[in-house]
């Protein structure tokens, strides 16, 4: 907790779909202005939080010229902000519902936390991002004139390649640093950061990753071959996934919020991003404290011998 | 292996997308006619085998007035035939690729097997089907005028309720015999027969079910709550699944071959069908022999102490 | 809920290690005697509840001449009683700690529940038991003179064949109705009733079975081959497991409470028992209600998009 | 593949229980001596390979004054050597059975590989080891006079804390860098290196770790709470596991080959070892090639639609 330069310009982002978030944003803006701080309330991102059809995020107006961005909403809202901002501005996540993994400050802790932050009493935790490059090799998709298209995305949680509900099982080829790992059939593949390891990856059977590790986990979704298991690899190399199957509806989804269609022969290439996300930590809560709380590890499942059904 | 009435009228169904299947069908037709049997070669179903977009199956021309239907293709082709025919006609499945769970006669065994079958030396194995009723409660889907629509489907393997690739996680309510089992978030839910237990259910982490059990297995796909596990229930009752989530693209897929959109409030109701499928068994292969072969249970995964890496 | 003959002789069994159980037993005895009922307080079983070294249970004094047995303790205590009594006497399980799957009456519900039971207003649920026969083929174990020894056990939850902590991986052969299922390497194998499916089976990755199904589930513990999965089979046949590995310490554990050593060539044979257990149900709680409560299915694991971290 | 100093003194270790290993060792010794090299044939370790009761390894006679150690046997034999030698001497693993993850040179490749190695044409791969310190806090074990005993072990694959077959479920507290991760009930806990991730860890549901990562994976064995999942943590910190349960038989097993009893209050402390193991790589086989071969990832599990049962 070193001394820091004074915070002057504060960005406030709230989840637009939430009345409470918008109300809290207004109240917070006043609170900050009363303390002589310059505040910008960004509503653009808010609508992006309300993502039914996974449209493209509009460009975030709040840029790197801010000293701090306060996010009011949940982990989903913070993901949007982080992916778009992806920069050097530290983010303070405030959760208006239940605590999240990324937004661990509750509504009631907001002002006490801000007092600490404005006084410079906080630490930041740096989370890695992945750059997702889509190499489109052919004119397979409708309206696609072929050639190689270069599209770049960025994720804080995960990139997911997954077939549509009615498509038949798809075949993917996975390479790490140019070496073939497997060509396999599955519903899809999750490429997750440590931050994303507690999200979709966990539902699909992947392991929990300590948040500061320089790794990614590759977790197949409902693989055909039962021996195909999650693999943890360094994020310093290049992970490449190629769609081998023609004529099926397959998508690349980014942080579960944006998406694009994939065609046969398309290769998704994943590398560690130079950009990182800086999360402000005020509480003494550790990652493991969050895990225990969210996954209810105090809980026991049965009433068998030695189970919790026994009086002591 | 009791005495049976003489087989006279034989239907032959082949997977149209497969040259080999069509060629074999022609050869088989001649072989059967030379033996004085009446043969109908059904090509209608063939095109249905080639199901990119999961269109509706055309009506099968071969009906219950046949004494035997020979299916040339794979398990997928047999699924189509069984679902459509769903009756009292015994089916002989011939696999032109690797052996399947349903089509366990290989190309080379076709004629020896038929000699046995025509001589009445075979047994039949009865597999259960599930009736799938879709109760549409509201006018949520585009072009839907509301009210209750009653759609009935039939499956030999499974009914799968699953979100589209870009939809957010969905919420389902599961009831068995009117009792609430759980309201939960997941990518979807598989309701599988014993026959289907070795298909999608297995990829999603469900158990293998002995083929003659009167049960269904309910297997969540990538559930949010890690404690939500596959549940085996009697198929004599009523399983009901209601989609609680609005405005997300969710499908009901039947045997992985047909599908329909679901809207909020729609309830899928699953009961044991009165119809069954009769599979002809000529070989002495048991279900467990098939499992061992297909799942390669001879195999060992590691080279640790006691592993297969050690010389004996 | 038919009319029943009057209950006269009540057995009371309490977990001896628990002061509260013993105290409640005394109080209950007085309460029952005041109502003119004949009561026997059995302390023999109590000590058996306190099973460090998995000694043999002492014979239960309370026999089939009782009209009702009240068990005060937890699921473990009820398992002991059920296994030993294994008869026609209905059992009322009272849990003094958290609710169990078998003991779903809480301390506070004891007397209201008994009033209902004594008035004949209850239903009974019949749970299947498995008979476990151990065929010892050879003189492999120390002090064993060889020949075939026939030992019979009975379980309400499960029979578990498992290697000791320091033994190397063991090899087992599994047969169902005389058919080879698999010869495989693992830490062990669980053979569980529907009642036991929510106990050890669940921890080892097995499915939940509806309690009234006539099935058993065979769940390998940490199998070498990753494709070896839980299998649900009819309990009407014969399940046989043979230990193939010599010179390793391997045990057969029964309901996690009794155990015996196994030697190479020993075969454990499992069939459905003629005896059953009758559990008294007073509450309207269903099996699924218990599942939801014990497995906390309301819970959600993550704070990702759509997760519970978002305000609504 | 840099230039190296000339190899002069070669140690040869063979699995004593294997006739083939001993025979090959003799042949190899002659082959090496004919080339003017000094050879020591170590038979001490051999007996250690034959570990029924997990006795203590005898001290290895071949020490760090050797330039190369050739191990003839399997991964288990190499584990013994690596754990004992744990030093700067590069190891060439030769598998006399099926290929292992550590011993990827086959019998037929032995001499061609040695020609390459003696000519200096090889690379070495450095694998991390874990130091396992046992802090015994009390006089709980029989014959134990109390106080703190410091025992240090070293593993290349894994340290496993696990209850004996007949013990009831045990309770463990897991801490990482002094932070509480969870206090939980399970059959045990595996702490595995990347090298060990494909061994016991994989059978227990843990992920595969790329071999050069600086991480350890903590995988619970049959945990009571279904939400308790494998966790990947940096190996640069301190992992501590404390046994909370009294009076149950619990063991600490090291690489599945050595073991010691644990008592209540005992803490096992795991840190990255300063020593490493250097494996000689001659073949172009990657880690992923080994995975594909050993886990048979070419394989497909079912014959459903799109399965391998279909002709193309």
PDB file of C-alpha atoms in Angstrom, chain A residues 181-182 205-207 209 215-220 226-234, chain B residues 301, chain C residues 226, chain D residues 101 192-199 201-203 205-213 215-217 219 230 232 287-288 290-292 294-295 297:
ATOM      1  CA  UNK A 181      -3.021 -31.170 -28.470  1.00  0.00           C
ATOM      2  CA  UNK A 182      -6.112 -32.924 -29.799  1.00  0.00           C
ATOM      3  CA  UNK A 205     -16.085 -29.204 -14.872  1.00  0.00           C
ATOM      4  CA  UNK A 206     -12.908 -27.115 -15.006  1.00  0.00           C
ATOM      5  CA  UNK A 207     -10.662 -26.397 -12.011  1.00  0.00           C
ATOM      6  CA  UNK A 209      -7.335 -21.186 -10.734  1.00  0.00           C
ATOM      7  CA  UNK A 215      -2.085 -19.576 -17.060  1.00  0.00           C
ATOM      8  CA  UNK A 216      -5.210 -20.320 -19.052  1.00  0.00           C
ATOM      9  CA  UNK A 217      -7.429 -23.367 -18.707  1.00  0.00           C
ATOM     10  CA  UNK A 218      -8.844 -25.165 -21.733  1.00  0.00           C
ATOM     11  CA  UNK A 219     -12.067 -26.933 -20.785  1.00  0.00           C
ATOM     12  CA  UNK A 220     -14.052 -28.977 -23.312  1.00  0.00           C
ATOM     13  CA  UNK A 226     -14.683 -39.081 -21.834  1.00  0.00           C
ATOM     14  CA  UNK A 227     -10.918 -38.979 -21.324  1.00  0.00           C
ATOM     15  CA  UNK A 228     -10.685 -35.442 -22.710  1.00  0.00           C
ATOM     16  CA  UNK A 229     -10.158 -33.319 -19.625  1.00  0.00           C
ATOM     17  CA  UNK A 230      -9.455 -29.705 -18.711  1.00  0.00           C
ATOM     18  CA  UNK A 231      -5.836 -28.722 -19.402  1.00  0.00           C
ATOM     19  CA  UNK A 232      -3.995 -25.852 -17.722  1.00  0.00           C
ATOM     20  CA  UNK A 233      -1.369 -24.220 -19.956  1.00  0.00           C
ATOM     21  CA  UNK A 234       0.913 -21.167 -19.693  1.00  0.00           C
TER      22      UNK A 234
ATOM     23  CA  UNK B 301      -4.772 -43.737 -18.332  1.00  0.00           C
TER      24      UNK B 301
ATOM     25  CA  UNK C 226     -11.478 -42.150 -17.316  1.00  0.00           C
TER      26      UNK C 226
ATOM     27  CA  UNK D 101       4.729 -40.122 -19.180  1.00  0.00           C
ATOM     28  CA  UNK D 192       0.127 -32.820  -7.111  1.00  0.00           C
ATOM     29  CA  UNK D 193       2.912 -31.338  -9.216  1.00  0.00           C
ATOM     30  CA  UNK D 194       2.364 -30.776 -12.944  1.00  0.00           C
ATOM     31  CA  UNK D 195       4.270 -34.046 -13.463  1.00  0.00           C
ATOM     32  CA  UNK D 196       1.865 -35.877 -11.165  1.00  0.00           C
ATOM     33  CA  UNK D 197      -1.235 -34.285 -12.682  1.00  0.00           C
ATOM     34  CA  UNK D 198      -1.660 -37.172 -15.121  1.00  0.00           C
ATOM     35  CA  UNK D 199      -1.444 -39.777 -12.345  1.00  0.00           C
ATOM     36  CA  UNK D 201      -4.956 -36.471  -9.664  1.00  0.00           C
ATOM     37  CA  UNK D 202      -6.555 -37.320 -13.004  1.00  0.00           C
ATOM     38  CA  UNK D 203      -8.409 -40.336 -11.592  1.00  0.00           C
ATOM     39  CA  UNK D 205     -11.146 -35.563 -11.285  1.00  0.00           C
ATOM     40  CA  UNK D 206      -8.286 -33.065 -11.326  1.00  0.00           C
ATOM     41  CA  UNK D 207      -7.112 -31.187 -14.418  1.00  0.00           C
ATOM     42  CA  UNK D 208      -4.067 -31.890 -16.565  1.00  0.00           C
ATOM     43  CA  UNK D 209      -1.257 -29.385 -15.958  1.00  0.00           C
ATOM     44  CA  UNK D 210       1.317 -28.454 -18.570  1.00  0.00           C
ATOM     45  CA  UNK D 211       4.575 -29.946 -17.178  1.00  0.00           C
ATOM     46  CA  UNK D 212       6.611 -26.790 -16.886  1.00  0.00           C
ATOM     47  CA  UNK D 213       4.130 -24.649 -14.926  1.00  0.00           C
ATOM     48  CA  UNK D 215       1.927 -24.575  -9.901  1.00  0.00           C
ATOM     49  CA  UNK D 216       0.457 -27.326  -7.766  1.00  0.00           C
ATOM     50  CA  UNK D 217      -3.079 -28.666  -7.950  1.00  0.00           C
ATOM     51  CA  UNK D 219      -7.669 -32.128  -5.597  1.00  0.00           C
ATOM     52  CA  UNK D 230      -9.716 -28.929  -7.680  1.00  0.00           C
ATOM     53  CA  UNK D 232      -4.595 -24.726  -8.979  1.00  0.00           C
ATOM     54  CA  UNK D 287       3.763 -33.748 -23.722  1.00  0.00           C
ATOM     55  CA  UNK D 288       0.590 -33.457 -25.782  1.00  0.00           C
ATOM     56  CA  UNK D 290       2.002 -38.472 -24.904  1.00  0.00           C
ATOM     57  CA  UNK D 291      -1.404 -37.350 -23.625  1.00  0.00           C
ATOM     58  CA  UNK D 292      -3.118 -38.209 -26.892  1.00  0.00           C
ATOM     59  CA  UNK D 294      -2.062 -42.542 -23.320  1.00  0.00           C
ATOM     60  CA  UNK D 295      -5.564 -41.083 -22.987  1.00  0.00           C
ATOM     61  CA  UNK D 297      -8.037 -38.954 -27.444  1.00  0.00           C
TER      62      UNK D 297
END
